[in-house]
């Protein structure tokens, strides 16, 4: 198989069209079209369905793209690293990270990493949506409790847990009455929160009075005494210690776990390895109090 033609096919597939791929690579559109046609002839397969205004991967084309995209990226990165001095982290590192983690910790992490590795150009995008690492050109994604995906390699690096908190001014009502609640977004439709306390399990009936899109906004509203809320312990531990908020119980259920996801463990680039090592050094045990200390430090 012609590796150059395969690389051109991946370029077109990643950008979703010959024109966009040509502009991104600074190469003639006709050359890319010819190279892909030659690859299709060599494989005796149609890799794209070509419409008047659209270009769509066939089933065979998508399979080829998914299986060869990461390999070609690894080959490029290996060649670049050998040419530039082997294991020294350098080049662009694109990371997608969740909003709350970005707002509370990623700025400090990024700054520290940049000072330690000045030859790496770090780019961080804050977003909660699922991203396609290969198609969107990300080297690494940080996600909360991600769904299993055989395309990506993942490792957990930090744990957190949800707690119900409220202002000391807010009196917890009797069990049969609902408490005013601040929820994120549209909420999950729950009419009550199940919590665990030192005395056992209990149920807190709720009546949402505020719906906010950011957990930081939720925390600030709870501080003002509008209602109770479910929030990560790392985000409110300083408020609890200072008496600005009180703890009504731990939310029943699994912990929140943050994961790093990347396309392949083979030939992992020096810059990705360096960032993974930096995360491990920042949160050596991966406990909520480490994140709380990092946020408040």
mmCIF file of N, CA, C and O in Angstrom, residues 145 160-162 251-257:
data_model
loop_
_atom_site.group_PDB
_atom_site.id
_atom_site.type_symbol
_atom_site.label_atom_id
_atom_site.label_comp_id
_atom_site.label_asym_id
_atom_site.label_seq_id
_atom_site.Cartn_x
_atom_site.Cartn_y
_atom_site.Cartn_z
ATOM 1 N N UNK A 145 -15.937 10.238 34.289
ATOM 2 C CA UNK A 145 -16.654 8.962 34.137
ATOM 3 C C UNK A 145 -16.996 8.666 32.673
ATOM 4 O O UNK A 145 -18.167 8.514 32.304
ATOM 5 N N UNK A 160 -13.323 12.191 42.989
ATOM 6 C CA UNK A 160 -14.062 13.210 43.732
ATOM 7 C C UNK A 160 -15.382 12.572 44.154
ATOM 8 O O UNK A 160 -15.694 11.454 43.733
ATOM 9 N N UNK A 161 -16.165 13.260 44.966
ATOM 10 C CA UNK A 161 -17.476 12.722 45.321
ATOM 11 C C UNK A 161 -18.450 13.875 45.508
ATOM 12 O O UNK A 161 -18.061 15.000 45.830
ATOM 13 N N UNK A 162 -19.733 13.581 45.304
ATOM 14 C CA UNK A 162 -20.770 14.588 45.458
ATOM 15 C C UNK A 162 -21.272 14.622 46.901
ATOM 16 O O UNK A 162 -21.456 13.575 47.533
ATOM 17 N N UNK A 251 -23.738 12.187 48.744
ATOM 18 C CA UNK A 251 -24.707 11.662 47.787
ATOM 19 C C UNK A 251 -24.421 10.177 47.564
ATOM 20 O O UNK A 251 -23.283 9.771 47.314
ATOM 21 N N UNK A 252 -25.462 9.381 47.654
ATOM 22 C CA UNK A 252 -25.314 7.946 47.470
ATOM 23 C C UNK A 252 -25.000 7.642 46.004
ATOM 24 O O UNK A 252 -25.601 8.192 45.095
ATOM 25 N N UNK A 253 -24.032 6.768 45.789
ATOM 26 C CA UNK A 253 -23.670 6.406 44.425
ATOM 27 C C UNK A 253 -22.168 6.371 44.244
ATOM 28 O O UNK A 253 -21.394 6.630 45.180
ATOM 29 N N UNK A 254 -21.721 6.064 43.029
ATOM 30 C CA UNK A 254 -20.283 5.944 42.774
ATOM 31 C C UNK A 254 -19.584 7.300 42.811
ATOM 32 O O UNK A 254 -20.206 8.347 42.644
ATOM 33 N N UNK A 255 -18.271 7.253 43.039
ATOM 34 C CA UNK A 255 -17.474 8.473 43.031
ATOM 35 C C UNK A 255 -17.406 9.070 41.625
ATOM 36 O O UNK A 255 -17.682 8.398 40.618
ATOM 37 N N UNK A 256 -17.040 10.338 41.568
ATOM 38 C CA UNK A 256 -16.690 10.984 40.309
ATOM 39 C C UNK A 256 -15.227 10.639 40.022
ATOM 40 O O UNK A 256 -14.372 10.789 40.896
ATOM 41 N N UNK A 257 -14.946 10.173 38.831
ATOM 42 C CA UNK A 257 -13.572 9.823 38.474
ATOM 43 C C UNK A 257 -13.164 10.559 37.209
ATOM 44 O O UNK A 257 -13.888 10.542 36.215
#
